[in-house]
Coordinates of C-alpha atoms and ligand atoms in Angstrom, one line a residue:
M1 CA -19.0 11.5 0.3
K2 CA -20.3 10.7 -3.1
Q3 CA -18.2 12.1 -5.9
L4 CA -20.2 14.6 -8.0
T5 CA -20.4 14.3 -11.8
T6 CA -19.4 17.3 -13.8
D7 CA -23.1 18.2 -14.5
E8 CA -23.9 17.9 -10.8
K9 CA -20.9 20.1 -9.9
Y10 CA -22.2 23.0 -12.1
M11 CA -25.8 22.4 -10.9
R12 CA -24.6 22.7 -7.3
Q13 CA -23.3 26.1 -8.3
C14 CA -26.6 27.1 -9.8
L15 CA -28.4 26.1 -6.6
K16 CA -26.0 28.1 -4.5
L17 CA -26.4 31.2 -6.8
A18 CA -30.2 30.7 -6.6
K19 CA -30.2 30.9 -2.8
R20 CA -29.0 34.5 -3.1
G21 CA -32.5 35.4 -4.1
L22 CA -34.0 34.1 -0.8
G23 CA -36.7 36.4 0.5
K24 CA -36.6 38.6 -2.6
V25 CA -38.2 36.7 -5.4
S26 CA -41.5 35.4 -4.0
P27 CA -43.7 34.2 -5.5
N28 CA -41.2 33.3 -8.2
P29 CA -38.8 30.4 -7.8
L30 CA -35.2 30.7 -6.7
V31 CA -33.1 30.2 -9.9
G32 CA -29.3 30.3 -10.6
C33 CA -27.5 29.8 -13.9
V34 CA -23.9 29.0 -15.0
V35 CA -22.8 29.3 -18.6
L36 CA -19.8 27.4 -20.1
N37 CA -18.2 28.2 -23.5
K38 CA -17.6 25.4 -26.0
Y39 CA -14.2 24.7 -24.3
G40 CA -15.9 24.0 -21.0
K41 CA -14.8 27.2 -19.3
I42 CA -17.2 29.2 -17.2
V43 CA -17.9 32.5 -19.0
S44 CA -20.9 33.8 -17.0
K45 CA -23.1 33.3 -13.9
G46 CA -26.4 34.8 -12.9
Y47 CA -29.4 34.4 -10.7
H48 CA -32.9 35.7 -10.3
K49 CA -32.4 38.7 -8.0
K50 CA -35.8 40.1 -7.5
Y51 CA -39.5 39.5 -8.4
G52 CA -40.3 41.1 -11.7
E53 CA -36.6 41.4 -12.7
N54 CA -34.5 39.3 -15.1
H55 CA -34.6 35.6 -14.8
A56 CA -31.3 33.8 -14.0
E57 CA -30.6 32.8 -17.6
R58 CA -31.1 36.4 -18.8
D59 CA -29.0 37.8 -15.9
A60 CA -26.1 35.5 -17.0
L61 CA -26.4 35.8 -20.8
L62 CA -26.7 39.6 -20.8
K63 CA -23.2 39.8 -19.3
L64 CA -21.7 38.1 -22.4
Q65 CA -20.3 39.8 -25.5
N66 CA -20.9 38.7 -29.1
N67 CA -21.0 34.9 -29.4
E68 CA -18.9 34.1 -26.4
A69 CA -21.2 31.2 -25.4
E70 CA -21.7 29.9 -28.9
G71 CA -21.6 26.1 -28.9
G72 CA -21.5 26.1 -25.1
T73 CA -23.6 24.7 -22.3
L74 CA -26.1 26.5 -20.0
Y75 CA -26.8 25.1 -16.6
V76 CA -29.9 26.2 -14.7
N77 CA -31.9 24.6 -11.8
L78 CA -35.3 25.2 -13.5
E79 CA -36.6 24.5 -17.0
P80 CA -36.0 27.8 -18.9
C81 CA -39.2 29.7 -19.5
S82 CA -40.9 30.0 -22.9
H83 CA -43.7 32.5 -22.0
Y84 CA -44.0 36.3 -21.8
G85 CA -44.5 37.2 -18.1
K86 CA -42.9 40.2 -16.5
T87 CA -39.9 39.3 -18.6
P88 CA -39.6 37.8 -22.1
P89 CA -38.9 34.1 -22.7
C90 CA -35.5 32.9 -21.6
V91 CA -35.5 30.2 -24.3
D92 CA -35.4 32.9 -27.0
L93 CA -32.2 34.4 -25.5
I94 CA -30.6 31.0 -25.2
I95 CA -31.3 30.3 -28.9
E96 CA -30.0 33.8 -29.9
H97 CA -26.7 33.0 -28.0
K98 CA -26.4 29.8 -30.0
I99 CA -26.0 27.7 -26.9
A100 CA -25.6 24.0 -27.9
K101 CA -26.7 22.3 -24.7
V102 CA -29.0 23.1 -21.8
V103 CA -28.8 21.1 -18.5
F104 CA -31.6 21.8 -16.0
A105 CA -32.7 20.2 -12.7
M106 CA -36.5 20.2 -12.7
R107 CA -39.4 20.9 -15.0
D108 CA -41.3 24.1 -14.4
V109 CA -44.8 23.4 -13.0
N110 CA -46.1 26.7 -14.3
P111 CA -48.6 25.6 -17.0
K112 CA -47.5 28.5 -19.2
V113 CA -44.0 27.1 -19.5
D114 CA -42.8 24.6 -22.1
G115 CA -39.2 25.4 -22.6
V116 CA -38.1 21.9 -23.5
S117 CA -40.0 21.6 -26.7
K118 CA -38.9 25.1 -27.8
L119 CA -35.3 24.3 -27.1
E120 CA -35.4 20.9 -28.8
S121 CA -37.1 22.3 -31.9
A122 CA -34.2 24.8 -32.1
G123 CA -31.8 21.8 -32.2
I124 CA -30.5 22.4 -28.7
E125 CA -29.6 19.3 -26.7
V126 CA -31.5 19.1 -23.4
V127 CA -30.6 17.2 -20.3
E128 CA -33.0 17.2 -17.4
G129 CA -33.1 15.8 -13.8
V130 CA -29.7 16.7 -12.6
L131 CA -29.8 17.2 -8.7
E132 CA -33.6 17.2 -9.2
E133 CA -34.4 16.4 -5.6
E134 CA -32.3 19.2 -4.2
A135 CA -33.8 21.6 -6.7
R136 CA -37.4 20.6 -5.8
F137 CA -36.5 20.9 -2.1
L138 CA -35.1 24.4 -2.7
N139 CA -38.3 25.5 -4.5
R140 CA -40.9 23.7 -2.4
I141 CA -42.8 26.9 -1.6
F142 CA -43.1 27.7 -5.4
L143 CA -44.1 24.1 -6.1
K144 CA -46.9 24.1 -3.5
N145 CA -48.1 27.6 -4.6
M146 CA -48.3 26.7 -8.2
T147 CA -49.9 23.2 -7.8
Q148 CA -52.2 23.8 -4.8
K149 CA -52.9 27.6 -4.9
M150 CA -52.2 27.6 -1.2
P151 CA -49.5 29.2 0.9
Y152 CA -46.7 27.0 2.3
V153 CA -47.3 26.6 6.1
V154 CA -44.6 26.2 8.7
L155 CA -45.7 25.7 12.3
K156 CA -43.2 26.8 15.1
T157 CA -43.3 25.5 18.6
A158 CA -41.0 25.8 21.6
T159 CA -41.3 23.0 24.2
T160 CA -39.7 21.3 27.1
M161 CA -38.4 17.8 26.6
D162 CA -41.8 16.4 27.6
G163 CA -43.5 18.5 24.9
K164 CA -45.0 21.2 27.2
I165 CA -45.3 24.8 26.2
A166 CA -46.6 26.3 29.5
T167 CA -47.7 25.4 33.0
E168 CA -51.5 25.0 33.6
A169 CA -51.6 28.6 34.7
G170 CA -50.1 29.7 31.4
D171 CA -46.5 30.5 32.6
S172 CA -44.2 30.1 29.6
K173 CA -41.5 32.6 30.1
W174 CA -39.1 31.3 29.2
I175 CA -38.8 27.7 28.0
T176 CA -36.2 28.2 25.3
S177 CA -33.1 30.4 25.6
D178 CA -32.4 33.9 24.4
S179 CA -30.4 32.5 21.5
A180 CA -33.3 30.3 20.3
R181 CA -35.7 33.2 20.5
K182 CA -33.2 35.3 18.4
E183 CA -33.2 32.5 15.8
V184 CA -37.0 32.8 15.7
Y185 CA -36.7 36.5 14.8
K186 CA -34.5 35.6 11.9
M187 CA -36.8 32.8 10.7
R188 CA -39.8 35.1 10.6
K189 CA -38.2 37.2 7.9
E190 CA -38.3 34.3 5.5
F191 CA -42.1 34.2 5.5
D192 CA -44.6 36.5 3.9
C193 CA -46.9 36.3 7.0
I194 CA -46.9 35.4 10.6
L195 CA -50.2 33.8 11.9
T196 CA -51.3 33.7 15.5
S197 CA -54.5 33.7 17.5
S198 CA -56.3 36.4 19.4
N199 CA -55.4 34.5 22.7
T200 CA -51.8 35.3 22.1
I201 CA -52.5 38.9 21.4
I202 CA -54.8 39.3 24.4
A203 CA -52.3 37.5 26.8
D204 CA -49.0 39.1 25.6
N205 CA -49.9 42.2 23.6
P206 CA -46.8 41.6 21.4
T207 CA -45.5 44.1 18.9
M208 CA -44.7 41.5 16.3
K209 CA -42.6 43.4 13.8
H210 CA -43.5 41.9 10.5
K211 CA -44.7 43.2 7.1
F212 CA -47.9 41.1 7.3
K213 CA -49.7 39.4 10.2
C214 CA -52.8 37.3 10.3
I215 CA -54.7 37.0 13.6
L216 CA -57.5 34.5 14.1
D217 CA -60.1 36.3 16.0
K218 CA -63.5 34.7 15.4
D219 CA -65.4 36.8 17.8
S220 CA -63.5 40.1 17.2
R221 CA -62.2 40.1 20.8
I222 CA -58.9 42.0 20.3
S223 CA -58.7 45.6 21.1
P224 CA -58.0 48.1 18.3
D225 CA -55.4 49.6 20.7
S226 CA -53.3 46.4 20.7
E227 CA -49.6 46.9 19.8
I228 CA -50.0 44.6 16.8
F229 CA -51.9 47.3 14.9
K230 CA -49.0 49.8 15.1
Q231 CA -46.9 48.3 12.4
G232 CA -47.3 46.4 9.0
K233 CA -50.4 45.1 7.4
I234 CA -52.9 42.9 9.3
Y235 CA -55.6 40.5 8.2
I236 CA -58.0 39.6 11.0
A237 CA -59.8 36.4 10.2
N238 CA -63.2 36.6 12.0
K239 CA -66.7 35.1 11.5
E240 CA -67.6 38.0 9.1
N241 CA -64.9 37.2 6.5
T242 CA -64.1 33.5 7.0
I243 CA -66.2 30.4 6.6
L244 CA -67.1 28.6 9.9
K245 CA -66.6 24.8 10.3
N246 CA -68.1 23.3 13.5
D247 CA -68.5 26.8 14.9
K248 CA -64.8 27.5 14.5
L249 CA -62.9 29.4 11.8
D250 CA -62.3 27.1 8.8
L251 CA -58.5 27.2 8.8
E252 CA -58.3 26.1 5.1
D253 CA -60.5 29.0 4.2
V254 CA -58.2 31.4 6.2
L255 CA -55.2 30.1 4.2
K256 CA -57.0 30.4 0.9
N257 CA -58.0 34.0 1.8
L258 CA -54.3 34.8 2.6
Y259 CA -53.2 33.3 -0.8
K260 CA -55.6 35.6 -2.6
Q261 CA -54.0 38.5 -0.8
G262 CA -50.6 37.5 -2.2
I263 CA -49.3 35.6 0.9
Y264 CA -47.3 32.6 -0.3
S265 CA -45.8 31.4 2.9
V266 CA -47.1 31.5 6.5
F267 CA -45.3 31.0 9.8
V268 CA -47.7 29.8 12.4
E269 CA -46.9 30.7 16.0
C270 CA -49.6 29.6 18.4
G271 CA -50.7 27.4 21.3
G272 CA -51.6 23.7 21.4
N273 CA -55.2 24.0 20.4
L274 CA -54.7 25.9 17.2
G275 CA -51.5 24.0 16.4
G276 CA -53.4 20.7 16.9
A277 CA -56.2 21.9 14.7
F278 CA -53.9 23.0 11.9
L279 CA -52.2 19.5 12.0
K280 CA -55.5 17.6 12.2
E281 CA -56.7 19.5 9.1
G282 CA -53.6 18.4 7.2
L283 CA -52.7 22.1 6.6
V284 CA -49.1 22.0 7.9
D285 CA -46.1 21.4 5.6
E286 CA -43.3 21.7 8.1
I287 CA -42.7 21.9 11.8
Y288 CA -39.9 23.8 13.5
Q289 CA -39.6 22.6 17.0
F290 CA -37.3 24.1 19.5
I291 CA -36.7 21.8 22.5
A292 CA -35.2 23.1 25.7
P293 CA -33.2 20.7 28.0
K294 CA -36.0 20.9 30.6
I295 CA -38.6 18.5 31.8
L296 CA -41.8 20.0 33.3
N297 CA -43.0 16.7 34.7
D298 CA -46.5 17.9 35.3
N299 CA -49.5 16.3 33.6
T300 CA -51.5 19.5 33.9
G301 CA -48.9 21.4 31.8
L302 CA -50.1 22.5 28.4
S303 CA -49.0 20.4 25.4
C304 CA -47.7 21.8 22.1
F305 CA -50.4 19.9 20.1
N306 CA -53.8 19.3 21.6
G307 CA -55.8 17.3 19.1
D308 CA -58.6 14.9 20.0
K309 CA -58.2 11.5 21.6
I310 CA -56.3 8.9 19.5
N311 CA -56.2 5.2 20.5
F312 CA -53.5 3.8 18.3
I313 CA -49.9 4.9 17.7
S314 CA -50.4 3.8 14.1
D315 CA -52.8 6.8 13.8
S316 CA -49.9 9.3 14.7
I317 CA -49.0 12.0 12.3
N318 CA -45.7 11.0 10.7
L319 CA -42.9 13.5 10.2
E320 CA -39.6 13.3 8.3
I321 CA -36.8 15.2 10.0
Y322 CA -34.6 17.0 7.5
E323 CA -32.4 19.2 9.8
T324 CA -31.3 19.3 13.4
K325 CA -29.3 22.0 14.9
I326 CA -28.1 22.7 18.5
I327 CA -28.7 26.3 19.4
T328 CA -26.9 26.0 22.7
P329 CA -28.5 25.0 25.1
D330 CA -31.6 24.2 23.0
L331 CA -32.2 21.9 20.0
L332 CA -34.0 22.8 16.8
I333 CA -35.7 20.1 14.8
K334 CA -37.0 20.9 11.3
S335 CA -39.3 18.3 9.8
F336 CA -41.8 17.7 7.0
V337 CA -45.3 16.5 7.8
K338 CA -45.8 13.4 5.7
R339 CA -49.3 13.0 4.5
N340 CA -50.3 10.4 2.0
S341 CA -46.7 10.8 0.8
K342 CA -47.8 14.0 -0.9
F343 CA -44.6 16.0 -0.9
Y344 CA -44.0 18.8 -3.3
F345 CA -40.4 17.6 -4.0
Ligands
AOF1 C1 -36.7 30.8 -15.5 N1 -35.7 31.4 -14.9 O1 -34.9 32.7 -13.2 C2 -37.2 32.2 -13.2 C3 -38.3 31.5 -13.9 O2 -43.3 37.0 -14.7 P1 -42.0 36.4 -15.0 O3 -41.5 36.7 -16.4 O4 -40.9 36.7 -14.0 O5 -42.2 34.8 -15.0 C4 -42.4 34.1 -13.8 C5 -42.5 32.7 -14.1 O6 -41.3 32.3 -14.8 C6 -42.5 31.8 -12.8 O7 -43.8 31.6 -12.4 C7 -41.8 30.6 -13.2 O8 -42.6 29.7 -14.0 C8 -40.7 31.1 -14.2 N2 -39.5 31.5 -13.4 N3 -38.0 30.8 -15.0 O9 -36.5 30.3 -16.6 C9 -35.9 32.1 -13.7 N4 -37.4 32.8 -12.0
ZN2 ZN1 -37.2 32.7 -17.8

């Protein structure tokens, strides 16, 4: 394994601290901070704990007495902020504490933020780009939200080894194991919203315990007595509140409407037609595919992605796998959808 430089070692700690905020800081980024005194000893650590509360730098610096960090170095995985939001600018506090050097991983894409010039005009040395790729990966949802004004979309599917999600008659219970399905319950918690179609609601009448659900129901077919209405908030996308495209709900418009309602990440759980449409429209950022060690071996079986006819393999949608995990006996593959090499990290 590659040896980490001293800067990278402390930045790794920042990234680890940042992750403690997972699920609690949205739509803010995940940020961690480590402060060293002028002798190179860690004197404080902090992280952004909750939306609206102290930023990582403030969390760390407020734990310090007098000028404990004077002449020291502050590590943080995001460019320190310079604006008044729900909290005052972190750069002001860094200057007050007479920090000599700030090392950060990535620039803040929030147009209100220009911490670098403020730090430099105060005579503070600034080093940027340490573990930048890891930092951008960690905050990919924030990066997409800020730059595209759209929620980050992850599509989940559970298939046989031949990519089938059900028999022709619709039998799908169960392709993956109990442990894989438990993993899905955990995953859902990481997202602001679960999105599914009215077909799923009509076929399974699921409870879907989640704080926010979006159901695509163009013709308002689902019954108001469905279990889904019994918990959490729901946004029903139908032809009254969503633009139509080729007589179908415009999926991009649905996502934009969700963003306007404060939904920053969406977990799509659906069948092959909707999954195929989301992919074709280029609206999916990641795919989580569970694969069971089973082969249906039936060409009438339903596929996980049912787009239109494609003649050339070179017209495939390309993915980049970034994580694989065996959830015995199944396999989970997490991948990014590559489109025009437009990644957010
Ligand atoms: C930092 N450190 O820990 C975080 C930052 O409304 P506010 O005051 O919380 O500001 C939110 C913005 O501040 C957010 O959009 C992002 O640009 C930055 N978040 N900055 O220096 C932190 N969470
Ligand atoms: Zn800040």
